[in-house]
Amino acid sequence: MLEANRINAFYGSSHILHGVDLDVPVLGRVAVIGRNGAGKSTLLKSIMNAGPTVDGEVRWEGRSLKGLPAFMRARLGLQLVPEDRRIYQHLTVRENIRMAAYATAPGRTPIPAQEIVDRFPMLQPISERGGGQISGGQQQMVAIARAIACRPRLLLLDEPTEGLAPAIVEQLAISVHELCEAEQAALLLCEQNIWFARQTTDTVLVMDTGRIAFRGSWQEFDADPDIKQRHLAV
Amino acid sequence: MFTLVNGLTTGMAVFLVAAGLTLVFGIMRILNFAHGAFFMIGAYVASSLVGSAPRSVLALVAAAVVAALVVGVLGIVVQRFVLRRIQHVDEHYMLIATFAVMLVCVGFVKLVWGLEFLSVDPPPGIDTGVDIFGLFVPSFSLFIIGSGIVVFLVLDFVIHRAWAGKMITAIARDGWMAELLGINVPAGIMAAVGGSFALAGLAGGLLLPNQTLSPALGDTFLLLAFITVVIGGLGNVRGAFIAAILLGLIDGLNTMFLPAYPGVAVYVGMVAFLLMWPNGILGESRL
């Protein structure tokens, strides 16, 4: 469904990604893990054309996305949840969710904000609260709920567990898994939390200094302890 | 009482000009030096429509609306070819570029309408005065005060209550996220900036009577509008409304107590306000 061929990404003169190849099949669940600064976020932003200067080809359902601005990519069904969540503080939780309706692909209808709130038990008590008056864990749930509201085909999650308490991380893993199943959405996840990545995906890519150092199933990942040692140990 | 009415009239007139200026800043972080020039173009466009003696209040308002549309379209052109290019560069470029736009506008006005002074009378219905508690108040003053309040209430509703305003605010505060949510950010900015310029054109049309139209008209209002915007808090429409009233009242008192030094108190007031609230009375705002 999503293919990226030899992606090179730059911020100004710094070269962040070096010839990255990536493939997310229909309903695929792919994790990209790696240390801080390995280029995981840049990869997601490159796919969305939201920030870095990108050289290389990104294809969506066989069609090149070259030159397409981020909002057009969002309307094709790609939804990125950024690691800093970016909940609008001047809007209530419900309004934040409603704001995503513009990203609904042609021929699909967005999920009404009320239905989303009903589906996330955590959001019910806070749906009328301002975006600045909720906790970090709640913000992450709102960010994911907002992304789901436009019925994306591919969900790109950037470090969803960052800064969350372990109990919340467990809850989040269940929610993300269920949502992707219910909405028939593929998942491309960037994480440092290997436990969370393992719960939610079946394929894993290890990224180190802007290059893909390993790709395979979680079994293959476990079979080679050297990978962890070389590319993930701090 | 007379001072109060006069001050409010000045204040609301300035607010009408300042509203668009503060909105452009709130949306694009650009201080638009050409705003006064677009106000002036609005006034000239309206004067061409109504002549020197408008037939009715309705004709004047209709001319102001047409002026707003014309200036709004000009605003979209300026946004497309000038403002958009300078949004992410150094502030000096913004000042130079918008100053250049202002020069072009003034030259355009001189070419089309010439250098002579034009004047327009208030239309019948608001060309006399009314008696309020034994005080003679020009009804055109009441028209301006009313217009200012209506424009403020409509703007405040659109920005804080209407969905379109919430969306524009979302774009102004975090355009990057708005794009990821599928919002056509360049189109949204263009519409909002067009609307802000339209406000300048509307102000030009509404304030047309009792003005002497000359190619220097823009400067007079621009300066007061800038002071209003700074005192109220850059990008903050509510702040601009409050600041415009305060400035108008200060100017009114100035005329009453220091008639030999017109305008001095406004600057003293600006210094005082900025010492107390360096970021403006209601603070800087991205809308």
Short mmCIF file of C-alpha atoms in Angstrom, two decimals:
data_model
loop_
_atom_site.label_atom_id
_atom_site.label_comp_id
_atom_site.label_asym_id
_atom_site.label_seq_id
_atom_site.Cartn_x
_atom_site.Cartn_y
_atom_site.Cartn_z
CA MET A 1 0.00 0.00 0.00
CA LEU A 2 2.77 2.42 0.98
CA GLU A 3 6.19 2.13 -0.62
CA ALA A 4 9.15 4.38 -0.05
CA ASN A 5 12.15 3.95 -2.30
CA ARG A 6 15.59 5.29 -1.47
CA ILE A 7 14.39 8.15 0.68
CA ASN A 8 16.97 10.79 1.49
CA ALA A 9 15.77 13.51 3.83
CA PHE A 10 17.41 16.77 4.80
CA TYR A 11 16.86 19.54 7.31
CA GLY A 12 18.74 22.46 5.80
CA SER A 13 22.19 21.09 5.10
CA SER A 14 22.01 18.16 7.52
CA HIS A 15 21.40 14.85 5.85
CA ILE A 16 19.11 12.81 8.14
CA LEU A 17 17.87 9.80 6.15
CA HIS A 18 20.21 7.89 3.84
CA GLY A 19 18.47 5.83 1.18
CA VAL A 20 15.69 4.35 3.31
CA ASP A 21 13.39 1.75 1.72
CA LEU A 22 10.09 0.94 3.34
CA ASP A 23 7.05 -1.10 2.47
CA VAL A 24 3.77 -1.22 4.39
CA PRO A 25 1.35 -3.75 2.90
CA VAL A 26 -2.44 -3.45 3.15
CA LEU A 27 -3.37 -3.97 6.81
CA GLY A 28 0.33 -4.29 7.60
CA ARG A 29 1.63 -3.58 11.09
CA VAL A 30 5.15 -2.22 10.92
CA ALA A 31 7.31 -0.88 13.72
CA VAL A 32 10.40 1.26 13.27
CA ILE A 33 12.55 1.18 16.37
CA GLY A 34 15.79 2.93 17.10
CA ARG A 35 17.58 5.31 19.41
CA ASN A 36 16.81 8.96 19.84
CA GLY A 37 17.91 10.88 16.77
CA ALA A 38 18.04 7.81 14.53
CA GLY A 39 15.66 9.50 12.09
CA LYS A 40 12.36 7.78 12.97
CA SER A 41 10.30 10.97 13.19
CA THR A 42 11.94 12.33 10.06
CA LEU A 43 10.87 9.19 8.22
CA LEU A 44 7.22 9.69 9.16
CA LYS A 45 7.37 13.40 8.31
CA SER A 46 9.02 12.59 4.98
CA ILE A 47 6.16 10.25 4.11
CA MET A 48 3.70 13.07 4.88
CA ASN A 49 5.80 15.80 3.20
CA ALA A 50 5.55 17.73 6.46
CA GLY A 51 8.90 19.31 7.21
CA PRO A 52 12.09 17.82 5.79
CA THR A 53 13.23 18.21 2.21
CA VAL A 54 12.83 14.79 0.66
CA ASP A 55 14.57 13.15 -2.24
CA GLY A 56 13.37 9.74 -3.41
CA GLU A 57 10.00 8.27 -4.17
CA VAL A 58 6.99 7.74 -1.95
CA ARG A 59 4.21 5.72 -3.57
CA TRP A 60 0.69 5.22 -2.25
CA GLU A 61 -1.36 2.42 -3.81
CA GLY A 62 0.99 2.42 -6.77
CA ARG A 63 0.75 6.15 -7.38
CA SER A 64 3.63 8.54 -6.78
CA LEU A 65 2.96 11.23 -4.17
CA LYS A 66 5.62 13.53 -5.58
CA GLY A 67 4.88 17.20 -4.92
CA LEU A 68 1.63 16.51 -3.07
CA PRO A 69 1.30 18.77 0.02
CA ALA A 70 0.67 17.25 3.45
CA PHE A 71 -3.04 18.06 3.53
CA MET A 72 -3.59 16.23 0.22
CA ARG A 73 -1.73 13.20 1.56
CA ALA A 74 -3.89 13.32 4.67
CA ARG A 75 -6.96 13.29 2.44
CA LEU A 76 -5.70 10.13 0.75
CA GLY A 77 -5.95 8.35 4.09
CA LEU A 78 -2.53 8.85 5.71
CA GLN A 79 -2.81 10.13 9.28
CA LEU A 80 0.26 11.08 11.30
CA VAL A 81 -0.03 11.47 15.08
CA PRO A 82 3.05 13.52 16.01
CA GLU A 83 5.02 12.71 19.13
CA ASP A 84 4.19 16.07 20.73
CA ARG A 85 0.47 15.35 20.07
CA ARG A 86 -0.39 18.96 19.27
CA ILE A 87 -3.87 19.10 20.71
CA TYR A 88 -5.42 22.50 20.03
CA GLN A 89 -5.79 24.33 23.32
CA HIS A 90 -8.43 26.77 22.09
CA LEU A 91 -10.72 23.89 21.18
CA THR A 92 -12.48 21.37 23.37
CA VAL A 93 -11.62 17.67 23.08
CA ARG A 94 -14.74 17.12 20.98
CA GLU A 95 -13.87 20.04 18.67
CA ASN A 96 -10.34 18.73 18.28
CA ILE A 97 -11.79 15.46 17.02
CA ARG A 98 -14.19 17.27 14.70
CA MET A 99 -11.30 19.23 13.17
CA ALA A 100 -9.94 16.05 11.58
CA ALA A 101 -13.02 15.56 9.42
CA TYR A 102 -11.28 17.42 6.58
CA ALA A 103 -8.84 14.57 6.16
CA THR A 104 -11.56 12.10 5.20
CA ALA A 105 -10.82 10.50 1.86
CA PRO A 106 -13.32 11.09 -0.95
CA GLY A 107 -16.13 8.52 -0.78
CA ARG A 108 -15.69 7.93 2.94
CA THR A 109 -17.59 9.62 5.74
CA PRO A 110 -15.87 10.74 8.93
CA ILE A 111 -16.87 9.12 12.19
CA PRO A 112 -19.04 11.63 14.11
CA ALA A 113 -17.23 13.11 17.11
CA GLN A 114 -19.91 11.73 19.45
CA GLU A 115 -19.35 8.17 18.22
CA ILE A 116 -15.61 8.53 18.76
CA VAL A 117 -16.15 9.83 22.29
CA ASP A 118 -18.46 6.88 22.99
CA ARG A 119 -15.83 4.45 21.75
CA PHE A 120 -13.07 5.77 24.02
CA PRO A 121 -14.24 5.39 27.63
CA MET A 122 -11.34 7.64 28.69
CA LEU A 123 -12.69 10.54 26.64
CA GLN A 124 -16.24 10.56 27.92
CA PRO A 125 -15.66 12.58 31.08
CA ILE A 126 -13.38 15.09 29.33
CA SER A 127 -15.09 15.61 25.97
CA GLU A 128 -16.14 19.19 26.78
CA ARG A 129 -12.86 20.14 28.41
CA GLY A 130 -10.34 22.45 26.75
CA GLY A 131 -7.38 20.89 24.98
CA GLY A 132 -5.01 22.50 27.48
CA GLN A 133 -6.76 21.12 30.56
CA ILE A 134 -6.09 17.41 30.16
CA SER A 135 -3.20 15.16 31.19
CA GLY A 136 -0.48 13.84 28.90
CA GLY A 137 -2.07 10.39 28.70
CA GLN A 138 -5.43 11.91 27.87
CA GLN A 139 -3.80 14.11 25.22
CA GLN A 140 -2.32 11.02 23.59
CA MET A 141 -5.73 9.35 23.53
CA VAL A 142 -7.29 12.49 22.03
CA ALA A 143 -4.56 12.65 19.39
CA ILE A 144 -5.19 9.04 18.39
CA ALA A 145 -8.97 9.45 18.54
CA ARG A 146 -8.64 12.53 16.34
CA ALA A 147 -6.56 10.61 13.82
CA ILE A 148 -9.07 7.75 13.72
CA ALA A 149 -12.06 10.07 13.23
CA CYS A 150 -11.31 10.55 9.54
CA ARG A 151 -11.13 6.79 8.92
CA PRO A 152 -7.49 6.65 7.79
CA ARG A 153 -6.14 3.78 5.69
CA LEU A 154 -2.71 4.07 7.30
CA LEU A 155 -2.02 5.33 10.80
CA LEU A 156 1.48 6.74 11.42
CA LEU A 157 2.16 6.91 15.15
CA ASP A 158 5.24 8.74 16.38
CA GLU A 159 6.36 7.57 19.85
CA PRO A 160 2.87 7.37 21.36
CA THR A 161 4.18 6.03 24.68
CA GLU A 162 6.60 8.88 25.32
CA GLY A 163 6.12 10.29 28.80
CA LEU A 164 3.23 7.99 29.71
CA ALA A 165 2.88 5.93 32.90
CA PRO A 166 3.30 2.13 32.45
CA ALA A 167 -0.37 1.41 33.22
CA ILE A 168 -1.44 3.86 30.53
CA VAL A 169 1.02 2.36 28.05
CA GLU A 170 -0.63 -1.06 28.52
CA GLN A 171 -4.07 0.43 27.97
CA LEU A 172 -2.83 2.28 24.90
CA ALA A 173 -1.41 -0.90 23.35
CA ILE A 174 -4.81 -2.56 23.61
CA SER A 175 -6.59 0.50 22.19
CA VAL A 176 -4.24 0.87 19.24
CA HIS A 177 -4.52 -2.81 18.37
CA GLU A 178 -8.32 -2.77 18.58
CA LEU A 179 -8.66 0.43 16.60
CA CYS A 180 -6.52 -0.77 13.72
CA GLU A 181 -8.54 -3.99 13.60
CA ALA A 182 -11.90 -2.23 13.78
CA GLU A 183 -11.04 0.41 11.22
CA GLN A 184 -9.10 -1.91 8.91
CA ALA A 185 -6.19 0.50 9.03
CA ALA A 186 -2.54 -0.31 8.48
CA LEU A 187 -0.06 0.85 11.11
CA LEU A 188 3.41 2.36 10.86
CA LEU A 189 4.73 2.89 14.36
CA CYS A 190 7.91 4.63 15.53
CA GLU A 191 8.83 3.62 19.05
CA GLN A 192 11.59 3.28 21.58
CA ASN A 193 9.38 1.15 23.80
CA ILE A 194 10.03 -2.32 22.41
CA TRP A 195 7.32 -3.94 24.53
CA PHE A 196 4.68 -1.61 23.08
CA ALA A 197 5.95 -2.10 19.53
CA ARG A 198 5.83 -5.88 19.96
CA GLN A 199 2.21 -5.76 21.19
CA THR A 200 0.98 -3.74 18.24
CA THR A 201 3.01 -4.84 15.19
CA ASP A 202 4.28 -7.96 13.38
CA THR A 203 7.15 -6.58 11.32
CA VAL A 204 10.05 -4.63 12.77
CA LEU A 205 12.63 -2.34 11.22
CA VAL A 206 15.64 -1.18 13.20
CA MET A 207 16.91 2.24 12.30
CA ASP A 208 20.37 3.56 13.10
CA THR A 209 21.73 6.97 12.07
CA GLY A 210 19.33 7.39 9.19
CA ARG A 211 19.69 3.88 7.73
CA ILE A 212 17.66 0.70 8.08
CA ALA A 213 19.93 -1.76 9.91
CA PHE A 214 17.52 -4.69 10.16
CA ARG A 215 14.13 -5.74 8.90
CA GLY A 216 12.17 -8.88 9.72
CA SER A 217 9.60 -10.45 12.02
CA TRP A 218 9.81 -10.16 15.80
CA GLN A 219 11.00 -13.81 15.94
CA GLU A 220 13.90 -12.96 13.65
CA PHE A 221 14.61 -9.90 15.73
CA ASP A 222 14.75 -12.01 18.90
CA ALA A 223 16.94 -14.61 17.22
CA ASP A 224 19.74 -12.11 16.73
CA PRO A 225 20.63 -10.49 20.08
CA ASP A 226 23.49 -8.71 18.34
CA ILE A 227 21.02 -6.27 16.72
CA LYS A 228 19.83 -5.04 20.07
CA GLN A 229 23.37 -4.67 21.29
CA ARG A 230 24.64 -2.80 18.24
CA HIS A 231 21.76 -0.57 17.23
CA LEU A 232 19.53 -0.08 20.25
CA ALA A 233 21.74 -0.11 23.37
CA VAL A 234 22.44 3.34 24.70
CA MET B 1 -20.42 64.18 27.62
CA PHE B 2 -19.44 65.88 24.40
CA THR B 3 -15.88 64.66 24.93
CA LEU B 4 -17.19 61.16 25.51
CA VAL B 5 -19.12 61.08 22.23
CA ASN B 6 -16.23 62.62 20.31
CA GLY B 7 -13.75 60.25 21.89
CA LEU B 8 -15.90 57.21 21.16
CA THR B 9 -16.29 58.33 17.56
CA THR B 10 -12.55 58.64 17.09
CA GLY B 11 -12.05 55.36 18.90
CA MET B 12 -14.52 53.40 16.80
CA ALA B 13 -13.18 54.95 13.59
CA VAL B 14 -9.69 53.82 14.56
CA PHE B 15 -10.97 50.38 15.57
CA LEU B 16 -12.55 49.90 12.16
CA VAL B 17 -9.10 50.40 10.59
CA ALA B 18 -7.16 48.54 13.28
CA ALA B 19 -9.32 45.39 13.20
CA GLY B 20 -7.98 44.20 9.86
CA LEU B 21 -4.43 45.16 10.76
CA THR B 22 -4.43 43.10 13.94
CA LEU B 23 -6.05 40.15 12.16
CA VAL B 24 -3.37 40.01 9.47
CA PHE B 25 -0.78 40.01 12.23
CA GLY B 26 -2.64 37.30 14.15
CA ILE B 27 -2.79 35.05 11.11
CA MET B 28 0.54 35.65 9.40
CA ARG B 29 2.75 37.42 11.97
CA ILE B 30 3.20 40.22 9.45
CA LEU B 31 2.84 43.90 10.30
CA ASN B 32 1.23 45.28 7.19
CA PHE B 33 2.41 48.82 6.52
CA ALA B 34 0.17 48.95 3.47
CA HIS B 35 -3.00 48.52 5.54
CA GLY B 36 -3.70 52.28 5.66
CA ALA B 37 -3.26 52.49 1.90
CA PHE B 38 -5.90 49.80 1.40
CA PHE B 39 -8.20 51.66 3.76
CA MET B 40 -7.68 54.67 1.50
CA ILE B 41 -8.41 52.68 -1.66
CA GLY B 42 -11.63 51.52 -0.01
CA ALA B 43 -12.58 55.14 0.65
CA TYR B 44 -11.84 56.17 -2.94
CA VAL B 45 -13.73 53.22 -4.40
CA ALA B 46 -16.75 54.05 -2.24
CA SER B 47 -16.55 57.74 -3.16
CA SER B 48 -16.56 56.87 -6.86
CA LEU B 49 -19.76 54.91 -6.25
CA VAL B 50 -21.70 57.44 -4.18
CA GLY B 51 -20.32 60.75 -5.56
CA SER B 52 -19.94 63.74 -3.27
CA ALA B 53 -23.45 63.45 -1.85
CA PRO B 54 -24.66 59.91 -1.13
CA ARG B 55 -28.41 59.54 -1.56
CA SER B 56 -29.13 57.47 1.55
CA VAL B 57 -27.51 55.63 4.43
CA LEU B 58 -28.21 52.41 2.59
CA ALA B 59 -26.32 53.67 -0.47
CA LEU B 60 -23.33 54.52 1.71
CA VAL B 61 -23.34 51.11 3.42
CA ALA B 62 -23.74 49.36 0.07
CA ALA B 63 -20.80 51.34 -1.33
CA ALA B 64 -18.74 50.36 1.74
CA VAL B 65 -19.57 46.69 1.15
CA VAL B 66 -18.52 46.94 -2.50
CA ALA B 67 -15.31 48.69 -1.39
CA ALA B 68 -14.74 45.83 1.06
CA LEU B 69 -15.10 43.25 -1.72
CA VAL B 70 -12.74 45.15 -4.04
CA VAL B 71 -10.11 45.59 -1.35
CA GLY B 72 -10.59 41.98 -0.23
CA VAL B 73 -9.74 40.78 -3.73
CA LEU B 74 -6.72 43.11 -3.82
CA GLY B 75 -5.73 41.62 -0.48
CA ILE B 76 -5.80 38.10 -1.90
CA VAL B 77 -3.54 39.29 -4.74
CA VAL B 78 -1.12 40.92 -2.29
CA GLN B 79 -1.14 37.82 -0.09
CA ARG B 80 -0.50 35.58 -3.08
CA PHE B 81 2.38 37.59 -4.54
CA VAL B 82 3.93 39.41 -1.57
CA LEU B 83 2.93 38.38 1.95
CA ARG B 84 3.20 34.64 1.35
CA ARG B 85 6.78 34.99 0.17
CA ILE B 86 7.94 36.99 3.15
CA GLN B 87 6.16 35.02 5.85
CA HIS B 88 9.20 33.03 6.91
CA VAL B 89 11.96 35.58 6.34
CA ASP B 90 13.44 38.24 8.56
CA GLU B 91 11.19 41.04 9.83
CA HIS B 92 13.13 43.70 7.95
CA TYR B 93 11.94 42.20 4.70
CA MET B 94 8.33 42.36 5.87
CA LEU B 95 8.65 46.04 6.64
CA ILE B 96 10.35 46.83 3.35
CA ALA B 97 7.97 44.72 1.29
CA THR B 98 4.76 46.04 2.85
CA PHE B 99 6.16 49.58 2.66
CA ALA B 100 6.73 49.02 -1.06
CA VAL B 101 3.14 47.77 -1.43
CA MET B 102 2.01 50.96 0.30
CA LEU B 103 3.97 53.13 -2.16
CA VAL B 104 2.46 51.25 -5.08
CA CYS B 105 -1.04 51.77 -3.64
CA VAL B 106 -0.53 55.49 -3.12
CA GLY B 107 0.81 55.81 -6.66
CA PHE B 108 -2.18 53.88 -7.94
CA VAL B 109 -4.58 56.22 -6.14
CA LYS B 110 -2.80 59.28 -7.58
CA LEU B 111 -3.03 57.80 -11.06
CA VAL B 112 -6.69 56.88 -10.88
CA TRP B 113 -8.22 59.60 -8.71
CA GLY B 114 -5.69 62.42 -9.08
CA LEU B 115 -4.18 64.69 -6.49
CA GLU B 116 -7.14 66.98 -5.74
CA PHE B 117 -8.86 66.72 -2.43
CA LEU B 118 -12.31 65.19 -2.58
CA SER B 119 -14.95 65.39 0.07
CA VAL B 120 -18.16 63.52 0.67
CA ASP B 121 -21.13 64.65 2.75
CA PRO B 122 -22.96 62.36 5.13
CA PRO B 123 -26.10 60.99 3.47
CA PRO B 124 -29.53 62.31 4.46
CA GLY B 125 -30.73 60.68 7.64
CA ILE B 126 -27.36 60.98 9.38
CA ASP B 127 -26.40 64.47 8.22
CA THR B 128 -27.93 66.37 11.12
CA GLY B 129 -27.78 65.86 14.82
CA VAL B 130 -29.86 64.44 17.59
CA ASP B 131 -30.59 65.80 21.00
CA ILE B 132 -29.38 63.55 23.81
CA PHE B 133 -30.00 64.93 27.32
CA GLY B 134 -29.92 68.45 25.94
CA LEU B 135 -26.70 67.85 24.08
CA PHE B 136 -26.39 68.15 20.33
CA VAL B 137 -24.72 65.03 18.94
CA PRO B 138 -23.98 64.68 15.21
CA SER B 139 -25.86 61.62 14.07
CA PHE B 140 -22.96 60.64 11.82
CA SER B 141 -20.92 60.15 15.00
CA LEU B 142 -23.57 57.74 16.25
CA PHE B 143 -23.41 55.95 12.90
CA ILE B 144 -19.66 55.44 13.28
CA ILE B 145 -19.95 54.30 16.90
CA GLY B 146 -22.71 51.88 15.91
CA SER B 147 -20.70 50.56 12.96
CA GLY B 148 -17.66 50.00 15.17
CA ILE B 149 -19.65 48.06 17.74
CA VAL B 150 -21.42 45.95 15.11
CA VAL B 151 -18.15 45.11 13.34
CA PHE B 152 -16.57 44.17 16.67
CA LEU B 153 -19.46 41.93 17.73
CA VAL B 154 -19.55 40.16 14.37
CA LEU B 155 -15.77 39.64 14.35
CA ASP B 156 -15.74 38.41 17.92
CA PHE B 157 -18.49 35.93 17.16
CA VAL B 158 -16.79 34.68 14.01
CA ILE B 159 -13.40 34.25 15.68
CA HIS B 160 -14.46 32.71 18.98
CA ARG B 161 -17.76 30.99 18.29
CA ALA B 162 -18.13 30.14 14.61
CA TRP B 163 -16.50 26.98 13.27
CA ALA B 164 -14.73 28.88 10.48
CA GLY B 165 -13.06 31.11 13.06
CA LYS B 166 -12.00 28.13 15.15
CA MET B 167 -10.47 26.61 12.06
CA ILE B 168 -8.62 29.80 11.11
CA THR B 169 -7.37 30.08 14.69
CA ALA B 170 -6.19 26.46 14.50
CA ILE B 171 -4.31 27.31 11.30
CA ALA B 172 -2.78 30.43 12.84
CA ARG B 173 -1.69 28.63 16.02
CA ASP B 174 -0.41 25.40 14.52
CA GLY B 175 -0.59 25.34 10.74
CA TRP B 176 1.62 22.26 10.57
CA MET B 177 -0.87 20.14 12.51
CA ALA B 178 -3.78 21.66 10.58
CA GLU B 179 -2.19 20.37 7.35
CA LEU B 180 -1.86 16.90 8.84
CA LEU B 181 -5.57 17.03 9.67
CA GLY B 182 -6.31 17.55 5.99
CA ILE B 183 -7.03 21.27 6.18
CA ASN B 184 -6.03 23.25 3.10
CA VAL B 185 -3.88 25.70 5.04
CA PRO B 186 -2.80 28.00 2.15
CA ALA B 187 -6.45 28.43 1.11
CA GLY B 188 -7.53 29.13 4.70
CA ILE B 189 -4.83 31.77 5.15
CA MET B 190 -5.74 33.34 1.85
CA ALA B 191 -9.42 33.59 2.80
CA ALA B 192 -8.60 35.02 6.23
CA VAL B 193 -6.16 37.59 4.85
CA GLY B 194 -8.67 38.53 2.15
CA GLY B 195 -11.23 39.05 4.92
CA SER B 196 -8.82 41.23 6.90
CA PHE B 197 -8.15 43.42 3.88
CA ALA B 198 -11.88 43.58 3.20
CA LEU B 199 -12.25 45.07 6.69
CA ALA B 200 -9.89 47.88 5.64
CA GLY B 201 -12.03 48.51 2.56
CA LEU B 202 -15.22 48.44 4.63
CA ALA B 203 -13.73 50.95 7.07
CA GLY B 204 -12.78 53.20 4.15
CA GLY B 205 -16.34 53.20 2.89
CA LEU B 206 -18.04 53.67 6.27
CA LEU B 207 -15.73 56.49 7.38
CA LEU B 208 -15.96 58.22 4.01
CA PRO B 209 -18.25 61.16 4.90
CA ASN B 210 -16.66 64.14 6.64
CA GLN B 211 -13.20 63.07 5.40
CA THR B 212 -10.98 64.97 3.09
CA LEU B 213 -9.89 62.37 0.60
CA SER B 214 -6.30 62.80 -0.45
CA PRO B 215 -3.53 60.33 -1.24
CA ALA B 216 -2.20 60.96 2.28
CA LEU B 217 -5.38 59.70 3.96
CA GLY B 218 -3.88 56.30 4.66
CA ASP B 219 -1.07 57.65 6.84
CA THR B 220 -3.32 59.51 9.28
CA PHE B 221 -5.26 56.41 10.21
CA LEU B 222 -2.42 53.94 9.89
CA LEU B 223 -0.45 55.53 12.71
CA LEU B 224 -3.38 55.55 15.14
CA ALA B 225 -4.31 52.03 14.09
CA PHE B 226 -0.76 50.83 14.77
CA ILE B 227 -0.81 52.39 18.22
CA THR B 228 -4.16 50.70 18.90
CA VAL B 229 -2.92 47.32 17.77
CA VAL B 230 0.23 47.56 19.88
CA ILE B 231 -1.60 48.73 23.00
CA GLY B 232 -4.33 46.12 22.63
CA GLY B 233 -1.89 43.26 22.08
CA LEU B 234 -0.74 42.26 18.61
CA GLY B 235 -3.20 39.97 16.88
CA ASN B 236 -5.86 40.44 19.55
CA VAL B 237 -9.17 41.84 18.25
CA ARG B 238 -10.74 42.24 21.70
CA GLY B 239 -7.61 44.07 22.83
CA ALA B 240 -7.76 46.36 19.81
CA PHE B 241 -11.40 47.19 20.60
CA ILE B 242 -10.60 48.16 24.18
CA ALA B 243 -7.46 50.05 23.17
CA ALA B 244 -9.33 51.97 20.47
CA ILE B 245 -11.94 53.14 23.00
CA LEU B 246 -9.22 54.18 25.46
CA LEU B 247 -7.24 56.02 22.79
CA GLY B 248 -10.36 57.78 21.56
CA LEU B 249 -11.23 58.94 25.06
CA ILE B 250 -7.66 60.07 25.73
CA ASP B 251 -7.70 62.02 22.49
CA GLY B 252 -11.07 63.55 23.41
CA LEU B 253 -9.73 64.72 26.79
CA ASN B 254 -6.66 66.06 25.02
CA THR B 255 -8.84 68.23 22.78
CA MET B 256 -10.77 69.50 25.76
CA PHE B 257 -7.91 70.32 28.12
CA LEU B 258 -4.94 70.90 25.80
CA PRO B 259 -6.45 72.21 22.57
CA ALA B 260 -3.11 73.82 21.66
CA TYR B 261 -1.31 70.45 21.57
CA PRO B 262 -3.49 68.09 19.55
CA GLY B 263 -2.54 64.43 19.66
CA VAL B 264 0.08 64.69 22.40
CA ALA B 265 -1.88 62.69 24.95
CA VAL B 266 -2.23 59.71 22.60
CA TYR B 267 1.54 59.24 22.54
CA VAL B 268 1.89 59.82 26.26
CA GLY B 269 -0.90 57.31 26.74
CA MET B 270 0.84 54.78 24.49
CA VAL B 271 4.06 55.08 26.48
CA ALA B 272 2.17 54.69 29.75
CA PHE B 273 0.20 51.65 28.57
CA LEU B 274 3.28 49.95 27.18
CA LEU B 275 5.15 50.53 30.43
CA MET B 276 2.31 48.87 32.32
CA TRP B 277 1.53 46.12 29.78
CA PRO B 278 4.53 45.60 27.49
CA ASN B 279 2.66 42.87 25.57
CA GLY B 280 -0.55 44.84 25.23
CA ILE B 281 -3.57 45.06 27.51
CA LEU B 282 -4.88 41.61 26.60
CA GLY B 283 -1.54 40.20 25.50
CA GLU B 284 -0.24 39.09 22.14
CA SER B 285 -2.36 36.49 20.45
CA ARG B 286 -2.30 34.21 17.49
CA LEU B 287 -5.86 35.28 16.87
#
